PDB file of C-alpha atoms in Angstrom:
ATOM      1  CA  ILE A   1     175.260  26.545 -31.028  1.00  0.00           C
ATOM      2  CA  PRO A   2     173.149  26.036 -34.153  1.00  0.00           C
ATOM      3  CA  PRO A   3     169.393  26.411 -33.641  1.00  0.00           C
ATOM      4  CA  HIS A   4     167.316  23.272 -33.242  1.00  0.00           C
ATOM      5  CA  PRO A   5     166.074  22.468 -36.781  1.00  0.00           C
ATOM      6  CA  ARG A   6     162.454  21.866 -35.725  1.00  0.00           C
ATOM      7  CA  LYS A   7     162.392  25.032 -33.654  1.00  0.00           C
ATOM      8  CA  SER A   8     164.000  26.977 -36.492  1.00  0.00           C
ATOM      9  CA  GLY A   9     161.364  25.749 -38.964  1.00  0.00           C
ATOM     10  CA  ALA A  10     158.543  26.671 -36.611  1.00  0.00           C
ATOM     11  CA  THR A  11     160.066  30.112 -36.073  1.00  0.00           C
ATOM     12  CA  ARG A  12     160.338  30.666 -39.805  1.00  0.00           C
ATOM     13  CA  LEU A  13     156.718  29.597 -40.268  1.00  0.00           C
ATOM     14  CA  LEU A  14     155.574  31.999 -37.555  1.00  0.00           C
ATOM     15  CA  TRP A  15     157.542  34.857 -39.079  1.00  0.00           C
ATOM     16  CA  SER A  16     156.200  34.125 -42.567  1.00  0.00           C
ATOM     17  CA  LEU A  17     152.627  34.065 -41.233  1.00  0.00           C
ATOM     18  CA  PHE A  18     153.267  37.290 -39.350  1.00  0.00           C
ATOM     19  CA  GLY A  19     154.732  38.823 -42.494  1.00  0.00           C
ATOM     20  CA  ALA A  20     151.715  37.782 -44.553  1.00  0.00           C
ATOM     21  CA  CYS A  21     149.335  39.275 -42.009  1.00  0.00           C
ATOM     22  CA  LEU A  22     151.415  42.455 -41.872  1.00  0.00           C
ATOM     23  CA  VAL A  23     151.373  42.762 -45.664  1.00  0.00           C
ATOM     24  CA  ALA A  24     147.600  42.269 -45.730  1.00  0.00           C
ATOM     25  CA  ALA A  25     147.170  44.886 -43.018  1.00  0.00           C
ATOM     26  CA  VAL A  26     149.499  47.427 -44.631  1.00  0.00           C
ATOM     27  CA  ILE A  27     148.385  46.932 -48.225  1.00  0.00           C
ATOM     28  CA  GLY A  28     144.746  46.454 -47.242  1.00  0.00           C
ATOM     29  CA  TYR A  29     143.709  44.274 -50.151  1.00  0.00           C
ATOM     30  CA  LYS A  30     140.412  45.415 -51.613  1.00  0.00           C
ATOM     31  CA  PRO A  31     137.408  43.116 -51.168  1.00  0.00           C
ATOM     32  CA  VAL A  32     136.694  40.808 -54.105  1.00  0.00           C
ATOM     33  CA  VAL A  33     133.183  40.105 -55.369  1.00  0.00           C
ATOM     34  CA  ILE A  34     132.651  37.012 -57.534  1.00  0.00           C
ATOM     35  CA  VAL A  35     129.530  36.699 -59.696  1.00  0.00           C
ATOM     36  CA  HIS A  36     128.807  33.232 -61.069  1.00  0.00           C
ATOM     37  CA  GLY A  37     127.595  32.117 -64.482  1.00  0.00           C
ATOM     38  CA  LEU A  38     124.783  30.057 -65.981  1.00  0.00           C
ATOM     39  CA  PHE A  39     123.754  27.025 -63.861  1.00  0.00           C
ATOM     40  CA  ASP A  40     126.504  27.815 -61.330  1.00  0.00           C
ATOM     41  CA  SER A  41     126.489  28.368 -57.589  1.00  0.00           C
ATOM     42  CA  SER A  42     129.007  29.598 -55.029  1.00  0.00           C
ATOM     43  CA  GLY A  43     130.348  26.058 -54.578  1.00  0.00           C
ATOM     44  CA  ALA A  44     131.962  26.171 -58.025  1.00  0.00           C
ATOM     45  CA  PHE A  45     134.557  28.718 -56.887  1.00  0.00           C
ATOM     46  CA  VAL A  46     136.387  26.841 -54.129  1.00  0.00           C
ATOM     47  CA  GLU A  47     139.654  26.766 -56.082  1.00  0.00           C
ATOM     48  CA  LEU A  48     139.496  30.447 -57.014  1.00  0.00           C
ATOM     49  CA  LEU A  49     138.923  31.366 -53.372  1.00  0.00           C
ATOM     50  CA  ARG A  50     141.946  29.269 -52.416  1.00  0.00           C
ATOM     51  CA  PHE A  51     144.118  30.967 -55.057  1.00  0.00           C
ATOM     52  CA  ILE A  52     143.101  34.425 -53.809  1.00  0.00           C
ATOM     53  CA  ASN A  53     143.659  33.482 -50.170  1.00  0.00           C
ATOM     54  CA  GLN A  54     147.142  32.153 -50.938  1.00  0.00           C
ATOM     55  CA  SER A  55     148.272  35.120 -53.029  1.00  0.00           C
ATOM     56  CA  HIS A  56     146.461  37.904 -51.136  1.00  0.00           C
ATOM     57  CA  PRO A  57     145.963  36.651 -47.563  1.00  0.00           C
ATOM     58  CA  GLY A  58     143.284  38.397 -45.587  1.00  0.00           C
ATOM     59  CA  THR A  59     141.239  39.408 -48.654  1.00  0.00           C
ATOM     60  CA  ASN A  60     137.513  39.539 -48.028  1.00  0.00           C
ATOM     61  CA  VAL A  61     135.948  37.499 -50.856  1.00  0.00           C
ATOM     62  CA  SER A  62     132.181  37.308 -51.439  1.00  0.00           C
ATOM     63  CA  VAL A  63     130.438  34.766 -53.656  1.00  0.00           C
ATOM     64  CA  PHE A  64     126.665  34.990 -53.511  1.00  0.00           C
ATOM     65  CA  ASP A  65     124.109  32.197 -53.558  1.00  0.00           C
ATOM     66  CA  LEU A  66     121.805  34.235 -55.747  1.00  0.00           C
ATOM     67  CA  PHE A  67     120.092  33.059 -58.929  1.00  0.00           C
ATOM     68  CA  ASP A  68     121.814  29.697 -58.594  1.00  0.00           C
ATOM     69  CA  ARG A  69     121.499  26.842 -61.060  1.00  0.00           C
ATOM     70  CA  SER A  70     118.114  26.938 -62.859  1.00  0.00           C
ATOM     71  CA  SER A  71     117.359  30.361 -61.327  1.00  0.00           C
ATOM     72  CA  SER A  72     120.238  31.700 -63.430  1.00  0.00           C
ATOM     73  CA  LEU A  73     117.847  31.523 -66.395  1.00  0.00           C
ATOM     74  CA  GLN A  74     115.833  34.425 -65.004  1.00  0.00           C
ATOM     75  CA  PRO A  75     115.961  37.701 -66.992  1.00  0.00           C
ATOM     76  CA  LEU A  76     119.283  39.495 -66.647  1.00  0.00           C
ATOM     77  CA  TRP A  77     117.827  42.827 -65.517  1.00  0.00           C
ATOM     78  CA  LYS A  78     116.146  40.985 -62.630  1.00  0.00           C
ATOM     79  CA  GLN A  79     119.484  39.373 -61.747  1.00  0.00           C
ATOM     80  CA  VAL A  80     121.252  42.743 -61.985  1.00  0.00           C
ATOM     81  CA  GLU A  81     118.891  44.221 -59.395  1.00  0.00           C
ATOM     82  CA  GLY A  82     119.285  41.225 -57.082  1.00  0.00           C
ATOM     83  CA  PHE A  83     123.085  41.178 -57.224  1.00  0.00           C
ATOM     84  CA  LYS A  84     123.225  44.971 -56.940  1.00  0.00           C
ATOM     85  CA  ALA A  85     121.271  44.879 -53.663  1.00  0.00           C
ATOM     86  CA  ALA A  86     123.617  42.222 -52.260  1.00  0.00           C
ATOM     87  CA  ILE A  87     126.858  43.862 -53.416  1.00  0.00           C
ATOM     88  CA  TYR A  88     126.101  47.501 -52.610  1.00  0.00           C
ATOM     89  CA  PRO A  89     126.682  47.182 -48.823  1.00  0.00           C
ATOM     90  CA  ILE A  90     130.119  45.672 -49.535  1.00  0.00           C
ATOM     91  CA  MET A  91     130.957  48.673 -51.694  1.00  0.00           C
ATOM     92  CA  GLN A  92     129.769  51.070 -48.999  1.00  0.00           C
ATOM     93  CA  ASN A  93     132.085  49.436 -46.457  1.00  0.00           C
ATOM     94  CA  ALA A  94     135.106  49.456 -48.787  1.00  0.00           C
ATOM     95  CA  ALA A  95     136.675  52.911 -48.637  1.00  0.00           C
ATOM     96  CA  ASN A  96     139.311  51.999 -51.245  1.00  0.00           C
ATOM     97  CA  GLY A  97     136.976  50.183 -53.599  1.00  0.00           C
ATOM     98  CA  VAL A  98     136.307  46.585 -54.587  1.00  0.00           C
ATOM     99  CA  HIS A  99     137.257  44.190 -57.385  1.00  0.00           C
ATOM    100  CA  PHE A 100     134.811  42.256 -59.564  1.00  0.00           C
ATOM    101  CA  ILE A 101     135.570  38.801 -60.957  1.00  0.00           C
ATOM    102  CA  CYS A 102     132.587  37.940 -63.127  1.00  0.00           C
ATOM    103  CA  TYR A 103     132.396  34.577 -64.853  1.00  0.00           C
ATOM    104  CA  SER A 104     130.541  33.722 -68.057  1.00  0.00           C
ATOM    105  CA  GLN A 105     126.951  35.059 -67.906  1.00  0.00           C
ATOM    106  CA  GLY A 106     127.988  36.801 -64.678  1.00  0.00           C
ATOM    107  CA  GLY A 107     130.210  39.122 -66.719  1.00  0.00           C
ATOM    108  CA  LEU A 108     127.123  40.533 -68.407  1.00  0.00           C
ATOM    109  CA  ILE A 109     125.350  40.895 -65.063  1.00  0.00           C
ATOM    110  CA  CYS A 110     128.339  42.853 -63.768  1.00  0.00           C
ATOM    111  CA  ARG A 111     128.209  45.154 -66.787  1.00  0.00           C
ATOM    112  CA  GLY A 112     124.577  45.857 -65.977  1.00  0.00           C
ATOM    113  CA  ILE A 113     125.522  46.738 -62.404  1.00  0.00           C
ATOM    114  CA  LEU A 114     128.430  48.949 -63.469  1.00  0.00           C
ATOM    115  CA  SER A 115     126.324  50.761 -66.069  1.00  0.00           C
ATOM    116  CA  THR A 116     123.386  51.527 -63.798  1.00  0.00           C
ATOM    117  CA  LEU A 117     125.073  52.214 -60.448  1.00  0.00           C
ATOM    118  CA  PRO A 118     126.273  55.852 -60.423  1.00  0.00           C
ATOM    119  CA  ASP A 119     128.318  55.630 -57.217  1.00  0.00           C
ATOM    120  CA  HIS A 120     129.989  52.221 -57.574  1.00  0.00           C
ATOM    121  CA  ASN A 121     133.632  51.953 -56.561  1.00  0.00           C
ATOM    122  CA  VAL A 122     134.788  48.975 -58.622  1.00  0.00           C
ATOM    123  CA  HIS A 123     138.521  49.120 -59.246  1.00  0.00           C
ATOM    124  CA  SER A 124     139.286  46.087 -61.444  1.00  0.00           C
ATOM    125  CA  PHE A 125     136.453  44.554 -63.474  1.00  0.00           C
ATOM    126  CA  ILE A 126     137.763  41.122 -64.460  1.00  0.00           C
ATOM    127  CA  SER A 127     135.529  39.536 -67.084  1.00  0.00           C
ATOM    128  CA  LEU A 128     136.275  35.809 -67.080  1.00  0.00           C
ATOM    129  CA  SER A 129     135.195  34.084 -70.298  1.00  0.00           C
ATOM    130  CA  SER A 130     132.010  36.107 -70.619  1.00  0.00           C
ATOM    131  CA  PRO A 131     130.027  36.581 -73.877  1.00  0.00           C
ATOM    132  CA  GLN A 132     130.424  40.352 -73.752  1.00  0.00           C
ATOM    133  CA  ALA A 133     129.649  40.873 -77.435  1.00  0.00           C
ATOM    134  CA  GLY A 134     126.936  38.220 -77.519  1.00  0.00           C
ATOM    135  CA  GLN A 135     126.544  34.483 -78.101  1.00  0.00           C
ATOM    136  CA  TYR A 136     125.881  32.591 -81.340  1.00  0.00           C
ATOM    137  CA  GLY A 137     126.802  28.915 -81.356  1.00  0.00           C
ATOM    138  CA  ASP A 138     125.587  25.319 -81.171  1.00  0.00           C
ATOM    139  CA  THR A 139     126.988  24.394 -77.763  1.00  0.00           C
ATOM    140  CA  ASN A 140     126.018  21.726 -75.242  1.00  0.00           C
ATOM    141  CA  TYR A 141     124.269  24.436 -73.231  1.00  0.00           C
ATOM    142  CA  LEU A 142     122.125  25.327 -76.228  1.00  0.00           C
ATOM    143  CA  LYS A 143     121.240  21.677 -76.938  1.00  0.00           C
ATOM    144  CA  TYR A 144     120.302  21.180 -73.295  1.00  0.00           C
ATOM    145  CA  LEU A 145     118.187  24.329 -73.016  1.00  0.00           C
ATOM    146  CA  PHE A 146     116.603  24.346 -76.452  1.00  0.00           C
ATOM    147  CA  PRO A 147     116.739  20.773 -77.818  1.00  0.00           C
ATOM    148  CA  GLN A 148     114.392  21.662 -80.673  1.00  0.00           C
ATOM    149  CA  PHE A 149     116.493  24.612 -81.858  1.00  0.00           C
ATOM    150  CA  MET A 150     119.829  25.091 -83.596  1.00  0.00           C
ATOM    151  CA  LYS A 151     121.800  28.334 -83.699  1.00  0.00           C
ATOM    152  CA  PHE A 152     120.386  29.344 -87.091  1.00  0.00           C
ATOM    153  CA  ASN A 153     116.741  29.213 -85.948  1.00  0.00           C
ATOM    154  CA  LEU A 154     116.844  30.124 -82.251  1.00  0.00           C
ATOM    155  CA  PHE A 155     116.096  33.740 -83.184  1.00  0.00           C
ATOM    156  CA  HIS A 156     112.480  32.665 -83.824  1.00  0.00           C
ATOM    157  CA  PHE A 157     112.132  32.112 -80.074  1.00  0.00           C
ATOM    158  CA  CYS A 158     114.697  34.455 -78.521  1.00  0.00           C
ATOM    159  CA  TYR A 159     113.515  37.577 -80.310  1.00  0.00           C
ATOM    160  CA  THR A 160     110.038  37.430 -78.790  1.00  0.00           C
ATOM    161  CA  SER A 161     108.704  38.850 -75.527  1.00  0.00           C
ATOM    162  CA  VAL A 162     108.562  35.316 -74.109  1.00  0.00           C
ATOM    163  CA  GLY A 163     112.132  34.547 -75.203  1.00  0.00           C
ATOM    164  CA  GLN A 164     113.446  37.698 -73.566  1.00  0.00           C
ATOM    165  CA  ARG A 165     112.327  36.313 -70.192  1.00  0.00           C
ATOM    166  CA  ILE A 166     115.142  33.745 -70.409  1.00  0.00           C
ATOM    167  CA  SER A 167     118.651  34.969 -69.647  1.00  0.00           C
ATOM    168  CA  ILE A 168     120.475  33.385 -72.581  1.00  0.00           C
ATOM    169  CA  CYS A 169     118.066  35.088 -75.010  1.00  0.00           C
ATOM    170  CA  ASN A 170     119.040  38.434 -73.443  1.00  0.00           C
ATOM    171  CA  PHE A 171     122.469  38.079 -75.066  1.00  0.00           C
ATOM    172  CA  TRP A 172     121.695  35.804 -78.031  1.00  0.00           C
ATOM    173  CA  LYS A 173     123.023  37.714 -81.022  1.00  0.00           C
ATOM    174  CA  ASP A 174     122.239  36.278 -84.431  1.00  0.00           C
ATOM    175  CA  PRO A 175     124.509  38.015 -86.987  1.00  0.00           C
ATOM    176  CA  HIS A 176     122.071  37.075 -89.760  1.00  0.00           C
ATOM    177  CA  HIS A 177     119.106  38.794 -88.089  1.00  0.00           C
ATOM    178  CA  MET A 178     120.615  41.922 -86.606  1.00  0.00           C
ATOM    179  CA  ASP A 179     117.515  44.059 -87.113  1.00  0.00           C
ATOM    180  CA  MET A 180     115.469  41.615 -85.043  1.00  0.00           C
ATOM    181  CA  TYR A 181     118.209  41.474 -82.392  1.00  0.00           C
ATOM    182  CA  VAL A 182     118.414  45.259 -82.111  1.00  0.00           C
ATOM    183  CA  ASN A 183     114.650  45.670 -81.887  1.00  0.00           C
ATOM    184  CA  SER A 184     114.034  42.754 -79.521  1.00  0.00           C
ATOM    185  CA  SER A 185     117.032  42.437 -77.182  1.00  0.00           C
ATOM    186  CA  ASP A 186     116.042  43.969 -73.864  1.00  0.00           C
ATOM    187  CA  TYR A 187     119.517  43.624 -72.388  1.00  0.00           C
ATOM    188  CA  LEU A 188     122.669  43.364 -74.498  1.00  0.00           C
ATOM    189  CA  ALA A 189     121.480  45.670 -77.278  1.00  0.00           C
ATOM    190  CA  LEU A 190     120.810  48.316 -74.618  1.00  0.00           C
ATOM    191  CA  LEU A 191     124.137  47.805 -72.833  1.00  0.00           C
ATOM    192  CA  ASN A 192     125.952  48.073 -76.170  1.00  0.00           C
ATOM    193  CA  SER A 193     123.807  51.040 -77.277  1.00  0.00           C
ATOM    194  CA  GLU A 194     123.035  49.084 -80.444  1.00  0.00           C
ATOM    195  CA  ARG A 195     119.447  49.975 -79.702  1.00  0.00           C
ATOM    196  CA  THR A 196     118.526  53.591 -78.947  1.00  0.00           C
ATOM    197  CA  ASN A 197     119.052  54.037 -75.241  1.00  0.00           C
ATOM    198  CA  PRO A 198     118.128  57.362 -73.612  1.00  0.00           C
ATOM    199  CA  ASN A 199     120.396  56.440 -70.685  1.00  0.00           C
ATOM    200  CA  SER A 200     123.481  55.726 -72.792  1.00  0.00           C
ATOM    201  CA  THR A 201     125.438  58.848 -71.750  1.00  0.00           C
ATOM    202  CA  VAL A 202     124.822  58.243 -68.046  1.00  0.00           C
ATOM    203  CA  TRP A 203     125.544  54.526 -68.338  1.00  0.00           C
ATOM    204  CA  LYS A 204     128.841  55.250 -70.089  1.00  0.00           C
ATOM    205  CA  LYS A 205     129.850  57.685 -67.351  1.00  0.00           C
ATOM    206  CA  ASN A 206     128.986  55.088 -64.702  1.00  0.00           C
ATOM    207  CA  PHE A 207     130.859  52.295 -66.486  1.00  0.00           C
ATOM    208  CA  LEU A 208     133.974  54.449 -66.851  1.00  0.00           C
ATOM    209  CA  ARG A 209     134.252  54.731 -63.063  1.00  0.00           C
ATOM    210  CA  ILE A 210     136.142  51.416 -63.215  1.00  0.00           C
ATOM    211  CA  LYS A 211     139.924  51.725 -63.090  1.00  0.00           C
ATOM    212  CA  LYS A 212     140.796  48.567 -65.068  1.00  0.00           C
ATOM    213  CA  LEU A 213     138.931  46.303 -67.480  1.00  0.00           C
ATOM    214  CA  VAL A 214     140.452  42.837 -67.907  1.00  0.00           C
ATOM    215  CA  LEU A 215     138.962  40.599 -70.626  1.00  0.00           C
ATOM    216  CA  ILE A 216     139.928  36.920 -70.362  1.00  0.00           C
ATOM    217  CA  GLY A 217     139.151  34.194 -72.900  1.00  0.00           C
ATOM    218  CA  GLY A 218     140.635  31.609 -75.216  1.00  0.00           C
ATOM    219  CA  PRO A 219     140.200  29.527 -78.372  1.00  0.00           C
ATOM    220  CA  ASP A 220     139.512  26.212 -76.609  1.00  0.00           C
ATOM    221  CA  ASP A 221     136.654  27.530 -74.466  1.00  0.00           C
ATOM    222  CA  GLY A 222     134.034  25.455 -76.286  1.00  0.00           C
ATOM    223  CA  VAL A 223     131.025  27.409 -74.994  1.00  0.00           C
ATOM    224  CA  ILE A 224     131.461  31.147 -75.664  1.00  0.00           C
ATOM    225  CA  THR A 225     130.923  31.453 -79.413  1.00  0.00           C
ATOM    226  CA  PRO A 226     132.817  32.999 -81.009  1.00  0.00           C
ATOM    227  CA  TRP A 227     135.365  32.803 -78.199  1.00  0.00           C
ATOM    228  CA  GLN A 228     136.497  36.329 -79.116  1.00  0.00           C
ATOM    229  CA  SER A 229     133.171  37.586 -77.723  1.00  0.00           C
ATOM    230  CA  SER A 230     134.887  37.357 -74.334  1.00  0.00           C
ATOM    231  CA  GLN A 231     137.050  40.234 -75.631  1.00  0.00           C
ATOM    232  CA  PHE A 232     134.270  42.084 -77.509  1.00  0.00           C
ATOM    233  CA  GLY A 233     135.000  40.486 -80.868  1.00  0.00           C
ATOM    234  CA  PHE A 234     132.058  39.074 -82.808  1.00  0.00           C
ATOM    235  CA  TYR A 235     130.846  37.684 -86.128  1.00  0.00           C
ATOM    236  CA  ASP A 236     129.913  39.793 -89.117  1.00  0.00           C
ATOM    237  CA  ASP A 237     127.079  38.533 -91.339  1.00  0.00           C
ATOM    238  CA  ASN A 238     129.502  36.083 -93.000  1.00  0.00           C
ATOM    239  CA  GLU A 239     130.386  34.634 -89.572  1.00  0.00           C
ATOM    240  CA  THR A 240     133.881  36.068 -89.862  1.00  0.00           C
ATOM    241  CA  VAL A 241     135.138  37.334 -86.514  1.00  0.00           C
ATOM    242  CA  VAL A 242     135.677  41.088 -86.289  1.00  0.00           C
ATOM    243  CA  GLU A 243     138.076  41.864 -83.447  1.00  0.00           C
ATOM    244  CA  ILE A 244     137.347  44.410 -80.722  1.00  0.00           C
ATOM    245  CA  LYS A 245     139.185  47.391 -82.249  1.00  0.00           C
ATOM    246  CA  ASP A 246     137.277  47.045 -85.530  1.00  0.00           C
ATOM    247  CA  GLN A 247     133.906  46.768 -83.836  1.00  0.00           C
ATOM    248  CA  ASP A 248     131.493  49.658 -84.220  1.00  0.00           C
ATOM    249  CA  LEU A 249     130.888  49.785 -80.466  1.00  0.00           C
ATOM    250  CA  TYR A 250     134.635  50.320 -79.967  1.00  0.00           C
ATOM    251  CA  LEU A 251     135.144  52.773 -82.831  1.00  0.00           C
ATOM    252  CA  ARG A 252     132.206  54.935 -81.694  1.00  0.00           C
ATOM    253  CA  ASP A 253     133.195  54.435 -78.032  1.00  0.00           C
ATOM    254  CA  VAL A 254     129.533  53.864 -77.221  1.00  0.00           C
ATOM    255  CA  PHE A 255     130.100  52.824 -73.612  1.00  0.00           C
ATOM    256  CA  GLY A 256     133.777  53.525 -73.061  1.00  0.00           C
ATOM    257  CA  LEU A 257     136.004  50.777 -74.477  1.00  0.00           C
ATOM    258  CA  LYS A 258     138.033  53.196 -76.593  1.00  0.00           C
ATOM    259  CA  THR A 259     138.337  55.607 -73.670  1.00  0.00           C
ATOM    260  CA  LEU A 260     139.567  52.800 -71.400  1.00  0.00           C
ATOM    261  CA  ASN A 261     142.149  51.796 -73.999  1.00  0.00           C
ATOM    262  CA  ALA A 262     143.318  55.415 -74.403  1.00  0.00           C
ATOM    263  CA  ARG A 263     143.668  55.619 -70.618  1.00  0.00           C
ATOM    264  CA  GLY A 264     145.799  52.449 -70.648  1.00  0.00           C
ATOM    265  CA  ASP A 265     143.178  50.610 -68.625  1.00  0.00           C
ATOM    266  CA  LEU A 266     141.959  47.941 -71.088  1.00  0.00           C
ATOM    267  CA  PHE A 267     143.709  44.567 -70.934  1.00  0.00           C
ATOM    268  CA  LEU A 268     143.150  41.401 -72.974  1.00  0.00           C
ATOM    269  CA  CYS A 269     144.412  38.075 -71.651  1.00  0.00           C
ATOM    270  CA  SER A 270     144.082  35.109 -74.029  1.00  0.00           C
ATOM    271  CA  MET A 271     144.959  31.548 -73.083  1.00  0.00           C
ATOM    272  CA  ALA A 272     144.754  28.361 -75.128  1.00  0.00           C
ATOM    273  CA  GLY A 273     143.947  24.945 -73.700  1.00  0.00           C
ATOM    274  CA  VAL A 274     141.293  26.054 -71.198  1.00  0.00           C
ATOM    275  CA  GLU A 275     137.753  24.698 -71.430  1.00  0.00           C
ATOM    276  CA  HIS A 276     134.881  26.919 -70.330  1.00  0.00           C
ATOM    277  CA  ILE A 277     134.165  25.184 -67.025  1.00  0.00           C
ATOM    278  CA  ASN A 278     137.824  25.361 -65.960  1.00  0.00           C
ATOM    279  CA  TRP A 279     138.606  29.088 -66.167  1.00  0.00           C
ATOM    280  CA  HIS A 280     138.081  29.741 -62.453  1.00  0.00           C
ATOM    281  CA  SER A 281     139.901  26.606 -61.255  1.00  0.00           C
ATOM    282  CA  ASN A 282     142.997  26.862 -63.470  1.00  0.00           C
ATOM    283  CA  TYR A 283     145.963  28.213 -61.520  1.00  0.00           C
ATOM    284  CA  THR A 284     147.840  29.316 -64.659  1.00  0.00           C
ATOM    285  CA  VAL A 285     144.853  31.478 -65.622  1.00  0.00           C
ATOM    286  CA  PHE A 286     144.775  32.972 -62.133  1.00  0.00           C
ATOM    287  CA  ASN A 287     148.518  33.528 -62.017  1.00  0.00           C
ATOM    288  CA  THR A 288     148.726  35.028 -65.527  1.00  0.00           C
ATOM    289  CA  CYS A 289     145.472  36.906 -65.997  1.00  0.00           C
ATOM    290  CA  ILE A 290     143.928  37.692 -62.584  1.00  0.00           C
ATOM    291  CA  GLU A 291     146.329  37.853 -59.639  1.00  0.00           C
ATOM    292  CA  LYS A 292     148.098  41.119 -60.464  1.00  0.00           C
ATOM    293  CA  TRP A 293     144.820  43.056 -60.670  1.00  0.00           C
ATOM    294  CA  LEU A 294     143.670  42.204 -57.154  1.00  0.00           C
ATOM    295  CA  VAL A 295     145.648  44.944 -55.362  1.00  0.00           C
TER     296      VAL A 295
END
């Protein structure tokens, strides 16, 4: 006698749910920590949470309501300390480590955490459209924040002690005023060891505790400028983009990019057709660039 179709479907559903739970229990997916970007809050990541829950059921995912919206303009070192205090207990309870997905400005905050936390256990650091090499562009964000400035003259404000109290100035990198950037940047120039940093050796050792570095970005982003900054490319003084492997910070391996690449642990994922605000809600991005690293 063939099984009743409705009963058979219900049985299959139960078995598939049981199988998913069993997989989650056996594999023990590592917790995922998501750090938001400029003007964001935890509510922006509903789709990303759904993608993770569907592909890796049972994963513990944390998105923090810290430095939300206008508070995201606070200095990045202050944000690093705040996020570090919130994330550290999750790390302590994760025997097999955690994953970071860090979006936009959040990618720079995560670098600060990884550089200054000697006992972190971050497995995959997924940098999602983050200005890792700096920002230099007339975007809508810039026009909103600094309506009286354009990219060519923002250095007058950003490279002052007052400017450095605003997060975007912590990673504003004017290729035509590099001396001022190096001498004034309290955040990115230190992380990149472009400015003399007595902690550079220790920070590099800490950063290299990660097992994988995944750099995601694309040409239609519209905010990260140049878009290659999301993969450590940046402008020279002619505003020609120099790709990651020709960058001084890579060639001198100042904080570990070359070492990660030699280890086989540096991955670039580029995708066209994705605007900045859509990186974390685009399933193709998740499926292509993120999902496989969350194990």
